[in-house]
Coordinates of C-alpha atoms in Angstrom, one line a residue:
X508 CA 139.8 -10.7 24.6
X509 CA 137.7 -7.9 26.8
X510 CA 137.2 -6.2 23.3
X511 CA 135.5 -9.7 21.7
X512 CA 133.5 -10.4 25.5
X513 CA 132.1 -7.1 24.5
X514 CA 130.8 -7.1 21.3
X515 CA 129.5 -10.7 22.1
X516 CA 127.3 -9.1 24.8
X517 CA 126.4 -5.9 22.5
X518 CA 125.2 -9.1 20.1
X519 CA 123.5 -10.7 22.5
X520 CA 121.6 -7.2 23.9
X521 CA 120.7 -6.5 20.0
X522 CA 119.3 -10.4 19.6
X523 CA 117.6 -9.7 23.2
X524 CA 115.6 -6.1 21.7
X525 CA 114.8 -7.5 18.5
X526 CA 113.1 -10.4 19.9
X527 CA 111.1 -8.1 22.6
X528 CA 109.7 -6.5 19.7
X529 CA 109.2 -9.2 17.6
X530 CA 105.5 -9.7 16.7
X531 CA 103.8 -12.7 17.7
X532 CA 103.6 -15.6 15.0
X533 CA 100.3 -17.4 16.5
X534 CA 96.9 -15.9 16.7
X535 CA 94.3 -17.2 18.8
X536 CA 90.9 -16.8 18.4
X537 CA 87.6 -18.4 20.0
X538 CA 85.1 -19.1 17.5
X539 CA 82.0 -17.6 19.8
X540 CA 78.8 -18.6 20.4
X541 CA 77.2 -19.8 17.1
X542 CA 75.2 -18.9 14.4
X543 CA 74.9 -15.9 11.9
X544 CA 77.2 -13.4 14.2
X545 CA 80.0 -15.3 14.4
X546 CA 80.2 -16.5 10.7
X547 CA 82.9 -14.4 9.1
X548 CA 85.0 -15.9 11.7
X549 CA 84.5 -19.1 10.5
X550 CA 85.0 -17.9 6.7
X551 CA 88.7 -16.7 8.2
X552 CA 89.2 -20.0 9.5
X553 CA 88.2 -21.7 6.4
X554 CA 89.6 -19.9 3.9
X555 CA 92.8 -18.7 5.8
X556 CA 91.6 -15.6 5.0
X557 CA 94.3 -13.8 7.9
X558 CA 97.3 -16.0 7.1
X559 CA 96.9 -14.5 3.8
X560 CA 96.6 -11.3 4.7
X561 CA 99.8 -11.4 7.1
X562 CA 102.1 -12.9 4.1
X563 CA 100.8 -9.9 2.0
X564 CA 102.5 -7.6 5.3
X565 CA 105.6 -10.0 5.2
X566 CA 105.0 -12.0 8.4
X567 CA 103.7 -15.3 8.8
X568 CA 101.1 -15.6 11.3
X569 CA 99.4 -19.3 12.5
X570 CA 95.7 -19.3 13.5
X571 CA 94.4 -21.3 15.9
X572 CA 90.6 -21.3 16.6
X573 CA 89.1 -22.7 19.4
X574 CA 85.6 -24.1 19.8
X575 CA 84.6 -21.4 22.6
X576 CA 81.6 -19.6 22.8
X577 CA 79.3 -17.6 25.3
X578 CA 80.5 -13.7 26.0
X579 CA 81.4 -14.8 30.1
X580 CA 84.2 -17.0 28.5
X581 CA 85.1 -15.2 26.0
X582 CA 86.1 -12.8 28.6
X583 CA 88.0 -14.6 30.7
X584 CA 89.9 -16.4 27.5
X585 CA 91.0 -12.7 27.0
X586 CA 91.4 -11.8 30.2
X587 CA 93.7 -15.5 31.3
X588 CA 96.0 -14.7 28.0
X589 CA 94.6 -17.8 26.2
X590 CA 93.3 -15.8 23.2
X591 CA 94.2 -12.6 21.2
X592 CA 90.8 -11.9 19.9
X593 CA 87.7 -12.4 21.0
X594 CA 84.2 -11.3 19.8
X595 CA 80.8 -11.0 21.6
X596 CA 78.0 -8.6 21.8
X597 CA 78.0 -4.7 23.2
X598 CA 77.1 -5.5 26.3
X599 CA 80.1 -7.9 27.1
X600 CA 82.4 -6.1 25.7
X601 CA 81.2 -2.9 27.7
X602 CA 82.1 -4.8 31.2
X603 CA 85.3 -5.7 30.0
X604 CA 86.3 -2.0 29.0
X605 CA 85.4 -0.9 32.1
X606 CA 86.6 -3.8 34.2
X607 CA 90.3 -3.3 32.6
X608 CA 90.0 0.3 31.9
X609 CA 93.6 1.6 33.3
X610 CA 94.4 -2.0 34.1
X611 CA 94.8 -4.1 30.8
X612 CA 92.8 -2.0 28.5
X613 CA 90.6 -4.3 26.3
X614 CA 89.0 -2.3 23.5
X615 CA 87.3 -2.7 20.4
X616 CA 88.7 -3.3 17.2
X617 CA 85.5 -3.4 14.7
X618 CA 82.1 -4.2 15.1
X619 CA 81.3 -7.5 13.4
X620 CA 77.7 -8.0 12.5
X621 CA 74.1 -6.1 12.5
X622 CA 71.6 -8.6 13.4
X623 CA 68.1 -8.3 15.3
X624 CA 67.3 -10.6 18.2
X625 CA 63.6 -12.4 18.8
X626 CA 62.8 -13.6 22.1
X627 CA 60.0 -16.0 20.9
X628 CA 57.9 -19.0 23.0
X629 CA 55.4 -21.4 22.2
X630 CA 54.0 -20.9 25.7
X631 CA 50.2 -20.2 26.0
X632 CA 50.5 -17.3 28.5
X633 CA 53.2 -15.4 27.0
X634 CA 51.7 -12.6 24.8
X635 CA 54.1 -10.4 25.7
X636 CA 57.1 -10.0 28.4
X637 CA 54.7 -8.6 31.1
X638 CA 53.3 -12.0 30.9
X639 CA 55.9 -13.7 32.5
X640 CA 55.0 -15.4 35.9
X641 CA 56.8 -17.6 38.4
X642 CA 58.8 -20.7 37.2
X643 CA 59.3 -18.8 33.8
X644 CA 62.4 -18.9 32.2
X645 CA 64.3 -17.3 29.5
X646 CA 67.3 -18.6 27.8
X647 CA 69.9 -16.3 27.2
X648 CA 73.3 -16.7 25.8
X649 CA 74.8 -15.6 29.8
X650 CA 72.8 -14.0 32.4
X651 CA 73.1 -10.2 33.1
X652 CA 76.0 -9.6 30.4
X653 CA 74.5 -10.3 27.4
X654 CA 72.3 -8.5 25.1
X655 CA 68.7 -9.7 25.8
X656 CA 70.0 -9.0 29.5
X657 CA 70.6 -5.8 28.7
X658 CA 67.6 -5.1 26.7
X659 CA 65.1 -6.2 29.0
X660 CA 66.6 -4.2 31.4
X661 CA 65.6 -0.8 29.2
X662 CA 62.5 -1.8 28.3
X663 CA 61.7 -2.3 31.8
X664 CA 63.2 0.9 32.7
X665 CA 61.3 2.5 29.8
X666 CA 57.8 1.1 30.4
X667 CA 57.9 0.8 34.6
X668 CA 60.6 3.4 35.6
X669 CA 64.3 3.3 37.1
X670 CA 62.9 0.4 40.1
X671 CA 61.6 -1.8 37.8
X672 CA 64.8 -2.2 35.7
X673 CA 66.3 -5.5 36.8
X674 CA 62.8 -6.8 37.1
X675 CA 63.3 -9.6 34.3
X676 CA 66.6 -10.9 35.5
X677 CA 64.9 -13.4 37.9
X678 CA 63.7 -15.2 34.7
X679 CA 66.9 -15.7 32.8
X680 CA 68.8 -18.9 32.4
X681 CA 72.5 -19.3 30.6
X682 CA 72.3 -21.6 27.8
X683 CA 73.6 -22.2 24.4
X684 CA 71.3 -21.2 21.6
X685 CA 71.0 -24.7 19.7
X686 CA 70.4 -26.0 23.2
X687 CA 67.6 -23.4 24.0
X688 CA 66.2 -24.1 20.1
X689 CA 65.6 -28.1 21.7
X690 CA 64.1 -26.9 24.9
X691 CA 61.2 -24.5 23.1
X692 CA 60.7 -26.9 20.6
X693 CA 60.5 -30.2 22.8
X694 CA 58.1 -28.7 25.4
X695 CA 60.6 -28.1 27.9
X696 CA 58.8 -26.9 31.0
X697 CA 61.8 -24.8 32.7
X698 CA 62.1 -23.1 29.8
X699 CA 59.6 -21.0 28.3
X700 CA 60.9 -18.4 26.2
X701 CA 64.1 -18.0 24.2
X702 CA 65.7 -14.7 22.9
X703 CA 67.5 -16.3 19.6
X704 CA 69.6 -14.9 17.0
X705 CA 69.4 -16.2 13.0
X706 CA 69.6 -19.0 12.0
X707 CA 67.4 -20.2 15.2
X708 CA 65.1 -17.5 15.5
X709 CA 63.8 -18.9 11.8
X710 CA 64.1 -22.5 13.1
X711 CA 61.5 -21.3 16.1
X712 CA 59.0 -19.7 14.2
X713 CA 58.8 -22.5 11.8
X714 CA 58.3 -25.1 14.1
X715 CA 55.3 -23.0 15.8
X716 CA 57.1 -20.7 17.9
X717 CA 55.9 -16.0 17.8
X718 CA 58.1 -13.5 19.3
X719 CA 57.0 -11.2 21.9
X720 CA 59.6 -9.0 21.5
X721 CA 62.8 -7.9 19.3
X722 CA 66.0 -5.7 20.1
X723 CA 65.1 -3.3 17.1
X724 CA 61.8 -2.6 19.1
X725 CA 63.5 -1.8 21.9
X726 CA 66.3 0.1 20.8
X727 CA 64.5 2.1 18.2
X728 CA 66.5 0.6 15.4
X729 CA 69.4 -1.9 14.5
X730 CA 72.1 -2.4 16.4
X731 CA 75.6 -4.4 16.6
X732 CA 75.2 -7.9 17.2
X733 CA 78.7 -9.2 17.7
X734 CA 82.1 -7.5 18.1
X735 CA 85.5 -8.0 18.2
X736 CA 88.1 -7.0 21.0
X737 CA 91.5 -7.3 22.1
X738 CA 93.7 -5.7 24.7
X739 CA 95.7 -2.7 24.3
X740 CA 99.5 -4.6 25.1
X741 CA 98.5 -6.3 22.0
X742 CA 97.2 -4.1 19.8
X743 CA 100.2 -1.7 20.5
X744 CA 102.8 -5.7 20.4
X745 CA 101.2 -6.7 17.0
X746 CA 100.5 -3.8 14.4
X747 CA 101.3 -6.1 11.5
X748 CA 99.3 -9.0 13.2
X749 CA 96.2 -6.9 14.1
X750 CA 96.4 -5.6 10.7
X751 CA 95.8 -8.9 8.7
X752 CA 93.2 -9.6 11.7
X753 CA 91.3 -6.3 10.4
X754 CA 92.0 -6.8 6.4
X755 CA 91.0 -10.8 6.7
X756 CA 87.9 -9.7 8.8
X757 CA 86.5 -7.2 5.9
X758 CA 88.0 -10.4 3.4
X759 CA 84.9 -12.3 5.0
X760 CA 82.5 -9.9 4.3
X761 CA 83.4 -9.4 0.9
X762 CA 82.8 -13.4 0.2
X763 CA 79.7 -13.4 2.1
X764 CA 78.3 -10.6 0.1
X765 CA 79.6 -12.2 -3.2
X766 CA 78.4 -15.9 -2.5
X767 CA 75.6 -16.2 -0.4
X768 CA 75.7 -19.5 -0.9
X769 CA 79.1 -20.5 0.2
X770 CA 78.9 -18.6 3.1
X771 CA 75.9 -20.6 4.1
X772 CA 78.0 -23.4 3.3
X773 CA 80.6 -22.4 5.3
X774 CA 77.9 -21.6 8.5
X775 CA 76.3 -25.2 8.2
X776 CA 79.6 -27.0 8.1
X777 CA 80.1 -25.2 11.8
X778 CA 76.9 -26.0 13.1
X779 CA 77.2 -29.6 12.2
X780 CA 76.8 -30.1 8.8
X781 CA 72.8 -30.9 9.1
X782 CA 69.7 -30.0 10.7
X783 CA 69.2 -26.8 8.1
X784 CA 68.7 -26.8 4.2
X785 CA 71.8 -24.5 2.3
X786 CA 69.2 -22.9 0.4
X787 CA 67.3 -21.5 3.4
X788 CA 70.0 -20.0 5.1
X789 CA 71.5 -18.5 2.4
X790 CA 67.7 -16.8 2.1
X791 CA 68.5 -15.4 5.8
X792 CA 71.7 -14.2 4.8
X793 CA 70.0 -11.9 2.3
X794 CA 67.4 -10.6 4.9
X795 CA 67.7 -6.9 5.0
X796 CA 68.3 -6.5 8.7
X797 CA 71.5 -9.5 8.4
X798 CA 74.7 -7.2 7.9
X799 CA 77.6 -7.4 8.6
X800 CA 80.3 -4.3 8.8
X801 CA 82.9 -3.1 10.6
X802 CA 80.9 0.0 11.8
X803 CA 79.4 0.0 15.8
X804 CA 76.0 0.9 15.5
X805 CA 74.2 1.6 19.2
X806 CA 76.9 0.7 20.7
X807 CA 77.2 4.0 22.5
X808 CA 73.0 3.4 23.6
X809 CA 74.4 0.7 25.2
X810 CA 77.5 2.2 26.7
X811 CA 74.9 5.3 27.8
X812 CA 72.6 2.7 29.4
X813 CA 74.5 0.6 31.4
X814 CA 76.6 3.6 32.7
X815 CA 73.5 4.9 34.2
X816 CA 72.2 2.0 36.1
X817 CA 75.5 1.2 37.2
X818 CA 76.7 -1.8 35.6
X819 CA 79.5 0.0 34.3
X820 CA 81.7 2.7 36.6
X821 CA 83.2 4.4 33.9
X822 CA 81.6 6.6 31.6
X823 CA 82.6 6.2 27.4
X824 CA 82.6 9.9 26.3
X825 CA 82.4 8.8 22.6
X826 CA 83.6 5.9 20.4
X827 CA 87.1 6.8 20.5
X828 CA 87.2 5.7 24.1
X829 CA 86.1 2.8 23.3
X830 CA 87.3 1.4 20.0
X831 CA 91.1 1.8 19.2
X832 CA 90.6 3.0 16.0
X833 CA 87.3 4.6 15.9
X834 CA 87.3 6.9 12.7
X835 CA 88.4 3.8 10.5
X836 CA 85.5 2.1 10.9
X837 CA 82.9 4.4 9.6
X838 CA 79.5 6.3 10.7
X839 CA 78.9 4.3 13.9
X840 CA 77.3 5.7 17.4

């Protein structure tokens, strides 16, 4: 009898370690913000792109994407345990890492896309930034943590010096880019200038809008434009799961490259299914600076940056501090 009570409970101990290490059988992943960047998430999500690549590393893995966008909740999705991955630009992700460095450990797991952004206006005044004045505001996808913030910030710092560098971020305002597309185009008084992304950056110009400014100015070249991220406890939980994450993200690349026109498809169906010609944005997918790779690019300018005003306390040595897998994923700086 003692001898069957024990096996049962060396049964039950064996039952209880295999299932601590099982790997989870649900992703989830916010769909971010909108627009060109976030596209090969949407191709996953269409085309099942990482339950595919899960059944090929013999587990089965469900996918659940949510409509979430804008990098301050994308954060906290991460952060609260109610997604897996997330993706948003440099800066973003830079106050995470630092924010759960030796506490949670977010880190990268592949850049995402290369894309300019345009801060354009249709206002009178504005020639360029150092024309802004009281009662000007900029739309920006969240205030202080996301690219343009960050970018104005060094170009301030550039032209004016280290006192001037928050000097813009009286003018920002959080909103979502279709939303900031309406208010430049409609007149909107409160809101004067908007730092867009493809496909709305073309939308603005077209309708009347100039830009004042780009990233690529700033920076002195291209840059990552959206990343993804996820925390270390499941990266380390999940090989087989992060895996097909990885293989289904390079999947999407491969079919945008292929089939321009799908793709753009693909991207209208998310934004609503009108409002923008397949033909047209299938054009902006060709556009030279429009990539999309797995390889960081400036995200170390950033990282360099932001360490030095402050914004972040810790200091990224190289890439390999903060992606978890840097040499994989090519070049990068």
């Amino acid at each position: 009898m003692k001898k069957s009570i024990a096996c049962l409970a060396l049964g039950a101990m064996a039952l209880m370690t295999v299932s601590a290490h099982a790997e989870t059988s649900e992703l989830r992943v916010p769909l971010g913000a909108g627009g060109f960047g976030f596209l090969p998430l949407h191709m996953m999500k269409k085309y099942q792109l990482v339950e595919k690549e899960a059944e090929k590393l013999g587990i089965k893995l469900t996918v659940n994407y949510a409509n979430v966008g804008g990098p301050s909740v994308m954060n906290d999705a991460l952060l609260s345990g109610s997604a897996d991955f997330i993706s948003a630009g440099p800066p973003a992700f830079l106050i995470l890492w630092d924010r759960t460095k030796g506490k949670g450990d977010v880190k990268g797991v592949a850049a995402m896309s290369t894309i300019p952004m345009y801060l354009n206006t249709k206002s009178d005044h504005l020639k360029k930034i150092e024309d802004l004045k009281d009662g000007d505001k900029i739309a920006v996808t969240a205030v202080k943590v996301s690219i343009p913030s960050i970018i104005m910030q060094m170009y301030a710092r550039q032209k004016e010096g280290a006192d001037a560098t928050f000097k813009y971020d009286k003018f920002t305002v959080s909103m979502t880019h279709p939303d900031a597309v309406v208010a430049i185009l409609s007149g909107n008084k409160q809101v004067t200038a908007h730092y867009a992304s493809a496909p709305f950056h073309q939308r603005e110009i077209k309708e009347g809008a100039r830009t004042i400014q780009t990233t690529d100015d700033v920076m002195g070249g291209p840059q990552t434009f959206t990343m993804i991220s996820t925390t270390k406890k499941f990266h380390d939980e999940n090989p087989k799961a992060y895996a097909a994450f990885v293989a289904a993200l390079k999947d999407a690349f491969d079919m945008i490259k292929k089939d321009k026109k799908a793709a753009a498809e693909v991207l209208l169906e998310s934004m609503g299914g009108k409002g923008w010609d397949v033909n047209e944005l299938a054009a902006m997918l060709d556009d030279k600076d429009t990539k999309y790779t797995t390889t960081p690019e400036g995200v170390m300018k950033y990282a360099d940056f932001m360490h030095s005003i402050g914004t972040l306390k810790n200091k990224a040595a190289s890439l390999d501090d903060l992606f978890f897998d840097a040499k994989s994923l090519g070049g990068g700086n």
